[in-house]
Tab-separated table of C-alpha atoms in Angstrom:
chain	number	residue	atom	x	y	z
A	1	UNK	CA	7.541	-11.678	25.605
A	2	UNK	CA	6.359	-12.732	22.300
A	3	UNK	CA	8.380	-12.094	19.167
A	4	UNK	CA	6.524	-9.742	16.700
A	5	UNK	CA	6.995	-10.506	12.929
A	6	UNK	CA	5.489	-8.267	10.298
A	7	UNK	CA	5.127	-10.129	6.854
A	8	UNK	CA	4.592	-7.525	3.907
A	9	UNK	CA	3.590	-8.865	0.316
A	10	UNK	CA	4.655	-6.174	-2.466
A	11	UNK	CA	1.557	-4.994	-4.528
A	12	UNK	CA	-1.071	-7.401	-3.837
A	13	UNK	CA	-4.803	-6.965	-4.898
A	14	UNK	CA	-7.307	-7.486	-2.151
A	15	UNK	CA	-9.458	-9.693	-4.678
A	16	UNK	CA	-6.540	-11.765	-5.511
A	17	UNK	CA	-6.631	-12.997	-1.487
A	18	UNK	CA	-9.815	-15.675	-0.588
A	19	UNK	CA	-10.524	-14.172	2.584
A	20	UNK	CA	-11.514	-11.230	0.707
A	21	UNK	CA	-12.660	-13.144	-2.498
A	22	UNK	CA	-13.731	-16.652	-1.502
A	23	UNK	CA	-13.797	-17.426	-5.637
A	24	UNK	CA	-9.863	-16.969	-5.045
A	25	UNK	CA	-9.537	-20.087	-2.928
A	26	UNK	CA	-7.519	-22.026	-5.612
A	27	UNK	CA	-4.711	-19.286	-5.445
A	28	UNK	CA	-4.358	-18.211	-1.883
A	29	UNK	CA	-5.025	-21.327	-0.154
A	30	UNK	CA	-3.185	-20.055	3.017
A	31	UNK	CA	-4.374	-16.937	3.285
A	32	UNK	CA	-8.107	-18.605	3.350
A	33	UNK	CA	-7.192	-21.091	6.357
A	34	UNK	CA	-4.937	-18.412	8.435
A	35	UNK	CA	-7.570	-15.446	8.026
A	36	UNK	CA	-9.876	-17.414	10.562
A	37	UNK	CA	-7.313	-17.184	13.104
A	38	UNK	CA	-7.135	-13.241	12.823
A	39	UNK	CA	-8.060	-10.233	12.747
A	40	UNK	CA	-9.080	-8.906	9.318
A	41	UNK	CA	-8.827	-5.507	7.973
A	42	UNK	CA	-12.026	-4.844	5.520
A	43	UNK	CA	-11.463	-1.433	4.971
A	44	UNK	CA	-7.558	-0.217	5.220
A	45	UNK	CA	-6.454	2.255	3.107
A	46	UNK	CA	-2.686	2.478	1.846
A	47	UNK	CA	-1.038	5.769	2.819
A	48	UNK	CA	0.671	6.005	-0.406
A	49	UNK	CA	0.293	4.853	-3.876
A	50	UNK	CA	4.701	3.449	-4.047
A	51	UNK	CA	6.259	0.983	-1.990
A	52	UNK	CA	9.041	3.530	-0.270
A	53	UNK	CA	6.562	6.109	0.604
A	54	UNK	CA	3.811	3.463	2.046
A	55	UNK	CA	6.631	2.077	4.367
A	56	UNK	CA	7.860	5.568	5.771
A	57	UNK	CA	4.533	6.305	6.810
A	58	UNK	CA	3.734	2.640	8.267
A	59	UNK	CA	6.634	2.741	10.243
A	60	UNK	CA	6.773	6.268	11.578
A	61	UNK	CA	2.564	6.410	11.912
A	62	UNK	CA	2.857	9.887	9.584
A	63	UNK	CA	2.158	10.922	5.623
A	64	UNK	CA	4.958	11.811	3.669
A	65	UNK	CA	3.492	15.502	3.807
A	66	UNK	CA	5.071	15.695	7.152
A	67	UNK	CA	8.581	14.328	5.946
A	68	UNK	CA	8.813	17.543	3.805
A	69	UNK	CA	9.851	15.338	0.809
A	70	UNK	CA	9.243	17.187	-2.470
A	71	UNK	CA	9.391	14.149	-4.897
A	72	UNK	CA	10.027	10.648	-4.654
A	73	UNK	CA	13.383	10.119	-4.719
A	74	UNK	CA	13.543	12.560	-1.326
A	75	UNK	CA	15.131	10.691	1.592
A	76	UNK	CA	15.147	12.998	4.266
A	77	UNK	CA	13.261	11.882	7.788
A	78	UNK	CA	13.038	14.618	10.529
A	79	UNK	CA	11.816	12.233	12.742
A	80	UNK	CA	13.913	10.002	15.093
A	81	UNK	CA	10.708	7.876	16.457
A	82	UNK	CA	9.416	4.812	14.792
A	83	UNK	CA	8.265	1.275	14.949
A	84	UNK	CA	11.543	-0.208	15.216
A	85	UNK	CA	12.579	2.767	18.146
A	86	UNK	CA	9.323	1.527	19.876
A	87	UNK	CA	10.670	-2.143	20.150
A	88	UNK	CA	14.232	-1.226	20.906
A	89	UNK	CA	13.114	0.784	23.877
A	90	UNK	CA	11.142	-2.319	25.121
A	91	UNK	CA	14.029	-4.733	24.973
A	92	UNK	CA	13.530	-6.129	21.649
A	93	UNK	CA	16.349	-6.992	19.285
A	94	UNK	CA	14.939	-4.995	15.535
A	95	UNK	CA	15.596	-7.075	12.620
A	96	UNK	CA	15.140	-6.398	8.556
A	97	UNK	CA	15.027	-8.870	6.028
A	98	UNK	CA	14.984	-8.077	2.331
A	99	UNK	CA	16.410	-8.540	-1.277
A	100	UNK	CA	19.088	-6.413	-2.035
A	101	UNK	CA	17.406	-5.468	-5.298
A	102	UNK	CA	15.228	-3.695	-2.563
A	103	UNK	CA	17.942	-1.240	-1.461
A	104	UNK	CA	17.012	1.339	-3.421
A	105	UNK	CA	13.597	1.543	-1.718
A	106	UNK	CA	15.198	0.767	1.599
A	107	UNK	CA	17.275	4.372	1.452
A	108	UNK	CA	13.817	6.158	0.615
A	109	UNK	CA	12.477	4.962	3.604
A	110	UNK	CA	14.819	5.431	6.091
A	111	UNK	CA	13.161	5.059	9.055
A	112	UNK	CA	14.675	2.132	10.855
A	113	UNK	CA	16.364	3.283	13.693
A	114	UNK	CA	19.065	0.675	14.960
A	115	UNK	CA	17.613	-2.459	13.152
A	116	UNK	CA	19.832	-4.959	12.139
A	117	UNK	CA	19.608	-5.924	8.120
A	118	UNK	CA	19.581	-9.474	6.803
A	119	UNK	CA	20.063	-8.977	3.317
A	120	UNK	CA	19.454	-11.883	0.624
A	121	UNK	CA	20.130	-11.888	-3.079
A	122	UNK	CA	21.934	-9.267	-5.383
A	123	UNK	CA	21.700	-6.260	-6.207
A	124	UNK	CA	20.526	-5.486	-9.866
A	125	UNK	CA	23.980	-4.284	-10.277
A	126	UNK	CA	25.773	-7.404	-8.716
A	127	UNK	CA	23.090	-9.338	-11.173
A	128	UNK	CA	24.021	-7.757	-14.628
A	129	UNK	CA	20.247	-5.985	-14.475
A	130	UNK	CA	18.646	-9.618	-14.563
A	131	UNK	CA	15.413	-8.800	-11.964
A	132	UNK	CA	15.374	-12.666	-11.492
A	133	UNK	CA	18.701	-13.381	-10.947
A	134	UNK	CA	19.102	-10.682	-8.394
A	135	UNK	CA	16.166	-12.371	-5.877
A	136	UNK	CA	15.627	-15.266	-3.694
A	137	UNK	CA	12.066	-16.832	-4.453
A	138	UNK	CA	9.631	-16.190	-1.705
A	139	UNK	CA	9.866	-19.323	-0.430
A	140	UNK	CA	13.297	-19.419	-0.273
A	141	UNK	CA	13.476	-16.301	1.458
A	142	UNK	CA	10.775	-17.211	4.293
A	143	UNK	CA	13.205	-20.422	4.725
A	144	UNK	CA	16.389	-18.008	4.930
A	145	UNK	CA	14.490	-15.976	7.720
A	146	UNK	CA	13.187	-18.803	9.456
A	147	UNK	CA	16.994	-20.561	9.892
A	148	UNK	CA	18.000	-17.300	10.796
A	149	UNK	CA	15.684	-16.122	13.275
A	150	UNK	CA	15.582	-19.574	14.884
A	151	UNK	CA	19.127	-18.794	16.207
A	152	UNK	CA	18.176	-15.203	17.842
A	153	UNK	CA	18.034	-15.402	21.673
A	154	UNK	CA	16.279	-12.170	22.522
A	155	UNK	CA	12.699	-11.509	21.950
A	156	UNK	CA	12.628	-9.503	18.404
A	157	UNK	CA	10.456	-7.393	16.453
A	158	UNK	CA	11.099	-8.341	12.641
A	159	UNK	CA	9.970	-6.918	9.545
A	160	UNK	CA	10.102	-9.628	6.150
A	161	UNK	CA	9.178	-7.983	2.826
A	162	UNK	CA	8.316	-10.610	0.564
A	163	UNK	CA	8.750	-9.502	-2.829
A	164	UNK	CA	8.044	-11.771	-5.744
A	165	UNK	CA	10.201	-12.590	-8.896
A	166	UNK	CA	9.534	-10.598	-12.006
A	167	UNK	CA	8.748	-14.496	-13.497
A	168	UNK	CA	6.837	-16.744	-10.750
A	169	UNK	CA	8.051	-20.288	-10.549
A	170	UNK	CA	7.195	-22.449	-13.352
A	171	UNK	CA	5.522	-24.987	-11.057
A	172	UNK	CA	2.635	-22.120	-10.414
A	173	UNK	CA	2.601	-20.836	-13.951
A	174	UNK	CA	1.881	-24.755	-14.984
A	175	UNK	CA	-0.422	-25.759	-12.375
A	176	UNK	CA	-2.431	-23.167	-11.306
A	177	UNK	CA	-2.655	-20.017	-13.361
A	178	UNK	CA	-0.706	-19.126	-16.948
A	179	UNK	CA	-1.765	-15.203	-15.712
A	180	UNK	CA	1.716	-14.298	-14.224
A	181	UNK	CA	0.282	-11.856	-11.568
A	182	UNK	CA	-1.991	-14.343	-10.519
A	183	UNK	CA	1.083	-16.693	-10.464
A	184	UNK	CA	3.179	-14.673	-8.550
A	185	UNK	CA	0.252	-14.186	-5.938
A	186	UNK	CA	0.140	-17.791	-5.298
A	187	UNK	CA	3.963	-18.178	-4.827
A	188	UNK	CA	3.727	-15.344	-2.262
A	189	UNK	CA	0.592	-17.345	-0.424
A	190	UNK	CA	3.107	-20.109	-0.521
A	191	UNK	CA	5.887	-18.058	1.677
A	192	UNK	CA	3.284	-16.577	3.624
A	193	UNK	CA	1.556	-19.935	4.977
A	194	UNK	CA	5.244	-20.964	5.752
A	195	UNK	CA	6.289	-18.197	7.891
A	196	UNK	CA	2.572	-18.643	9.862
A	197	UNK	CA	3.162	-22.278	10.470
A	198	UNK	CA	6.474	-21.730	12.075
A	199	UNK	CA	5.969	-18.762	14.041
A	200	UNK	CA	2.203	-18.970	15.432
A	201	UNK	CA	3.302	-20.639	18.224
A	202	UNK	CA	4.943	-18.122	19.905
A	203	UNK	CA	5.031	-14.938	17.880
A	204	UNK	CA	2.327	-12.125	16.749
A	205	UNK	CA	1.914	-11.416	13.424
A	206	UNK	CA	0.716	-8.581	11.282
A	207	UNK	CA	0.522	-9.678	7.356
A	208	UNK	CA	-0.474	-7.150	4.549
A	209	UNK	CA	0.468	-5.336	1.600
A	210	UNK	CA	2.040	-2.193	0.775
A	211	UNK	CA	-0.074	-0.991	-1.915
A	212	UNK	CA	-2.425	-3.076	-4.229
A	213	UNK	CA	-2.000	-3.197	-8.159
A	214	UNK	CA	-4.614	-1.856	-10.936
A	215	UNK	CA	-5.239	-4.216	-13.955
A	216	UNK	CA	-6.671	-1.330	-15.934
A	217	UNK	CA	-9.007	-0.228	-13.850
A	218	UNK	CA	-10.250	3.269	-15.560
A	219	UNK	CA	-7.612	2.798	-17.566
A	220	UNK	CA	-4.914	2.464	-14.998
A	221	UNK	CA	-2.082	-0.161	-14.862
A	222	UNK	CA	0.191	-0.959	-12.006
A	223	UNK	CA	0.191	1.416	-8.965
A	224	UNK	CA	2.221	4.908	-8.841
A	225	UNK	CA	4.032	4.623	-12.226
A	226	UNK	CA	1.744	7.116	-13.701
A	227	UNK	CA	1.716	9.344	-10.751
A	228	UNK	CA	-1.754	9.190	-9.674
A	229	UNK	CA	-3.213	5.870	-9.780
A	230	UNK	CA	-5.702	5.974	-7.061
A	231	UNK	CA	-7.765	3.238	-8.024
A	232	UNK	CA	-9.321	0.878	-5.242
A	233	UNK	CA	-7.826	-1.736	-6.663
A	234	UNK	CA	-4.163	0.211	-5.364
A	235	UNK	CA	-5.634	2.126	-2.705
A	236	UNK	CA	-7.385	-0.298	-0.505
A	237	UNK	CA	-5.363	-3.045	1.103
A	238	UNK	CA	-5.483	-6.080	2.684
A	239	UNK	CA	-4.257	-6.771	6.437
A	240	UNK	CA	-4.391	-9.335	9.058
A	241	UNK	CA	-3.307	-9.447	12.624
A	242	UNK	CA	-2.419	-12.602	14.416
A	243	UNK	CA	-2.027	-12.325	18.369
A	244	UNK	CA	-3.435	-16.056	19.025
A	245	UNK	CA	-6.297	-14.392	21.176
A	246	UNK	CA	-8.596	-12.249	19.079
A	247	UNK	CA	-10.107	-13.143	15.855
A	248	UNK	CA	-12.680	-11.270	14.103
A	249	UNK	CA	-13.086	-8.149	11.389
A	250	UNK	CA	-12.848	-4.751	11.411
A	251	UNK	CA	-14.896	-3.006	9.740
A	252	UNK	CA	-13.874	0.679	9.908
A	253	UNK	CA	-11.734	2.633	7.659
A	254	UNK	CA	-8.394	2.602	9.167
A	255	UNK	CA	-5.175	4.445	7.560
A	256	UNK	CA	-2.191	2.607	7.030
A	257	UNK	CA	-0.127	5.310	9.286
A	258	UNK	CA	-2.353	3.268	12.323
A	259	UNK	CA	-0.492	0.197	11.624
A	260	UNK	CA	2.615	1.561	14.227
A	261	UNK	CA	-0.143	2.143	16.831
A	262	UNK	CA	-1.613	-1.531	15.774
A	263	UNK	CA	1.456	-3.200	15.961
A	264	UNK	CA	2.622	-1.949	19.224
A	265	UNK	CA	-1.023	-2.733	20.559
A	266	UNK	CA	-2.553	-5.599	18.942
A	267	UNK	CA	-5.228	-6.245	21.452
A	268	UNK	CA	-7.155	-3.067	20.044
A	269	UNK	CA	-6.898	-4.012	16.327
A	270	UNK	CA	-10.549	-4.669	16.590
A	271	UNK	CA	-11.109	-1.075	17.672
A	272	UNK	CA	-8.955	0.806	15.671
A	273	UNK	CA	-10.796	3.214	13.252
A	274	UNK	CA	-10.126	6.935	11.152
A	275	UNK	CA	-12.487	9.512	10.529
A	276	UNK	CA	-10.350	10.702	7.572
A	277	UNK	CA	-7.624	8.782	5.462
A	278	UNK	CA	-5.297	10.055	2.822
A	279	UNK	CA	-3.331	8.308	-0.126
A	280	UNK	CA	-0.987	10.497	-1.143
A	281	UNK	CA	0.890	9.440	-5.111
A	282	UNK	CA	4.649	10.139	-6.195
A	283	UNK	CA	6.939	8.091	-8.228
A	284	UNK	CA	10.180	8.183	-9.762
A	285	UNK	CA	10.666	12.379	-10.258
A	286	UNK	CA	7.045	13.331	-9.612
A	287	UNK	CA	5.852	15.516	-7.478
A	288	UNK	CA	2.437	15.023	-5.834
A	289	UNK	CA	-0.156	15.679	-8.498
A	290	UNK	CA	-3.078	13.990	-7.060
A	291	UNK	CA	-4.567	12.908	-3.393
A	292	UNK	CA	-7.170	10.579	-2.250
A	293	UNK	CA	-9.199	11.202	0.689
A	294	UNK	CA	-11.516	8.958	2.134
A	295	UNK	CA	-14.441	10.130	4.839
A	296	UNK	CA	-16.368	6.984	5.880
A	297	UNK	CA	-17.378	5.243	2.658
A	298	UNK	CA	-17.243	8.330	0.483
A	299	UNK	CA	-14.044	8.923	-1.945
A	300	UNK	CA	-12.398	11.693	-3.590
A	301	UNK	CA	-9.767	12.089	-5.871
A	302	UNK	CA	-8.215	15.398	-6.375
A	303	UNK	CA	-5.937	16.249	-9.181
A	304	UNK	CA	-3.512	19.359	-8.615
A	305	UNK	CA	-2.394	20.008	-11.900
A	306	UNK	CA	-5.966	20.728	-13.088
A	307	UNK	CA	-8.244	21.372	-9.948
A	308	UNK	CA	-10.278	18.360	-11.355
A	309	UNK	CA	-11.788	15.536	-8.836
A	310	UNK	CA	-13.671	12.792	-8.860
A	311	UNK	CA	-16.360	11.358	-6.226
A	312	UNK	CA	-17.253	7.943	-5.126
A	313	UNK	CA	-19.706	6.157	-2.730
A	314	UNK	CA	-17.997	2.924	-2.157
A	315	UNK	CA	-20.753	1.808	-0.062
A	316	UNK	CA	-23.012	1.460	-3.532
A	317	UNK	CA	-19.965	1.536	-6.160
A	318	UNK	CA	-17.222	-0.287	-5.352
A	319	UNK	CA	-15.978	-0.396	-8.453
A	320	UNK	CA	-16.066	3.518	-8.943
A	321	UNK	CA	-17.926	3.311	-11.877
A	322	UNK	CA	-20.432	6.173	-10.728
A	323	UNK	CA	-18.612	9.879	-10.374
A	324	UNK	CA	-20.854	12.378	-8.443
A	325	UNK	CA	-18.395	15.059	-9.473
A	326	UNK	CA	-19.388	14.223	-13.530
A	327	UNK	CA	-21.690	15.520	-15.745
A	328	UNK	CA	-22.817	12.007	-17.328
A	329	UNK	CA	-25.879	11.509	-15.540
A	330	UNK	CA	-28.580	13.380	-14.081
A	331	UNK	CA	-28.961	13.630	-10.123
A	332	UNK	CA	-32.583	13.282	-9.133
A	333	UNK	CA	-35.136	12.373	-6.214
A	334	UNK	CA	-38.421	11.530	-6.413
A	335	UNK	CA	-41.520	13.579	-5.175
A	336	UNK	CA	-44.190	13.120	-2.706
A	337	UNK	CA	-46.202	10.997	-5.296
A	338	UNK	CA	-43.105	9.001	-5.920
A	339	UNK	CA	-42.760	10.588	-9.739
A	340	UNK	CA	-39.174	11.948	-10.769
A	341	UNK	CA	-38.204	14.031	-13.802
A	342	UNK	CA	-38.171	12.343	-16.914
A	343	UNK	CA	-34.643	12.955	-17.849
A	344	UNK	CA	-31.835	10.242	-18.953
A	345	UNK	CA	-29.539	9.091	-17.693
A	346	UNK	CA	-30.420	9.274	-14.242
A	347	UNK	CA	-29.588	8.402	-11.137
A	348	UNK	CA	-32.130	8.337	-8.172
A	349	UNK	CA	-30.670	9.059	-4.476
A	350	UNK	CA	-32.513	10.387	-1.386
A	351	UNK	CA	-29.552	11.970	-0.045
A	352	UNK	CA	-28.324	14.345	-2.413
A	353	UNK	CA	-27.596	17.258	-0.407
A	354	UNK	CA	-25.540	14.861	1.986
A	355	UNK	CA	-23.480	13.741	-0.939
A	356	UNK	CA	-23.007	17.635	-1.972
A	357	UNK	CA	-22.008	18.332	1.792
A	358	UNK	CA	-19.207	15.611	2.027
A	359	UNK	CA	-18.038	16.335	-1.665
A	360	UNK	CA	-17.449	20.187	-0.494
A	361	UNK	CA	-15.772	19.255	3.030
A	362	UNK	CA	-13.571	16.902	1.300
A	363	UNK	CA	-12.118	18.963	-1.813
A	364	UNK	CA	-11.680	21.901	0.817
A	365	UNK	CA	-9.467	18.947	3.007
A	366	UNK	CA	-7.562	18.193	-0.368
A	367	UNK	CA	-6.820	21.852	-1.503
A	368	UNK	CA	-5.723	22.411	1.992
A	369	UNK	CA	-3.438	19.249	2.271
A	370	UNK	CA	-0.135	20.503	1.338
A	371	UNK	CA	-0.900	24.095	2.358
A	372	UNK	CA	-0.630	27.363	0.377
A	373	UNK	CA	2.867	27.003	-0.780
A	374	UNK	CA	2.252	24.069	-2.603
A	375	UNK	CA	2.755	24.588	-6.566
A	376	UNK	CA	2.839	21.020	-8.166
A	377	UNK	CA	3.295	23.242	-11.914
A	378	UNK	CA	6.061	24.552	-10.704
A	379	UNK	CA	7.889	21.597	-9.331
A	380	UNK	CA	7.119	19.725	-12.528
A	381	UNK	CA	8.715	22.690	-14.453
A	382	UNK	CA	11.739	22.112	-12.279
A	383	UNK	CA	11.749	18.477	-12.629
A	384	UNK	CA	12.086	18.504	-16.429
A	385	UNK	CA	14.854	20.666	-16.199
A	386	UNK	CA	16.883	18.704	-13.410
A	387	UNK	CA	15.849	15.465	-15.821
A	388	UNK	CA	17.143	17.424	-18.542
A	389	UNK	CA	20.628	18.316	-17.304
A	390	UNK	CA	20.844	14.851	-15.907
A	391	UNK	CA	20.595	13.541	-19.539
A	392	UNK	CA	23.320	16.151	-20.824
A	393	UNK	CA	25.438	15.227	-17.744
A	394	UNK	CA	24.990	11.526	-18.609
A	395	UNK	CA	25.549	11.650	-22.230
A	396	UNK	CA	28.860	13.826	-21.946
A	397	UNK	CA	30.405	10.728	-19.364
A	398	UNK	CA	29.058	8.484	-22.047
A	399	UNK	CA	30.997	9.967	-24.609
A	400	UNK	CA	33.929	10.601	-22.270
A	401	UNK	CA	34.027	6.569	-21.488
């Protein structure tokens, strides 16, 4: 049996990887050479906008709403089955290699069965709250995993999550780019290349991101930190499958919740698809206040706190600049003589009925997603009260000390 290695990279944008954007070959040369040997997913949709939520969904094949978690800090998991259990039942040893700074996210994921943890680095507390001091460099973590896994005799399924330093190594900012986000991507690309070269002969590999990262698209920054960062730079994620046999591109819409199925059966990776996909939002102490719904190339973003929504056709508008739910333009079609009303500004389409029907259907899916009992306004009031109480208790504790 071949070993199985799931390699994930925290918060990587697709447009920074040369297999999705050829202009970035200088930044990610390893992805550039690896991708032709793999199955590349062109339209994989993140299941959530924050790390813990993404991986809980990836490992169980379920969206967070099925866990009964009300806020980001909730950890309950009513399910005993997950990706690690799948491989344990097949006779594999299961391994998780994480930086200790990731420990809080691991508790949120809570879907590991009996996997053995290989921790690296230090927790933030152990490192005096210094993020860089607490972490191994991506290359160092890759080399640590290689050295330790080479001593494992049984076939294994392993998950290694590469988490870049807060500050990239100087050789990347000096020699590749002064822009630190991109320099971190280049540093992570190096680690992926090291892992791929070492394991390709005897392993199947699954390489991708949990979620992306917004650099002020539609005014949004980062990923889930404002509670509803649902731009494509965050929700559309890179993913590659290497099984040593198949190559090609999966052009279909695929939810991240399908990854459990893909890792178990990589020979079907080219054929996997979803008719509908969802991306939930949640961050520290926030209930879900927005949801992205994908169907084909259409995308709806629904805001539960206001009832507002946005609607995009990603086939013709990858940058999400034309909101068909808005009122910034007139929706026009030509008549039988090729003329149209003299209204400005306008968008001309021949399929307005299709657009309106898709929008109506997807709004209904969003409204019904959490069920009738979901009340984000009530949840926000409770969270505001809880934060206030925690602040009072924390201040009282500090005075006593």
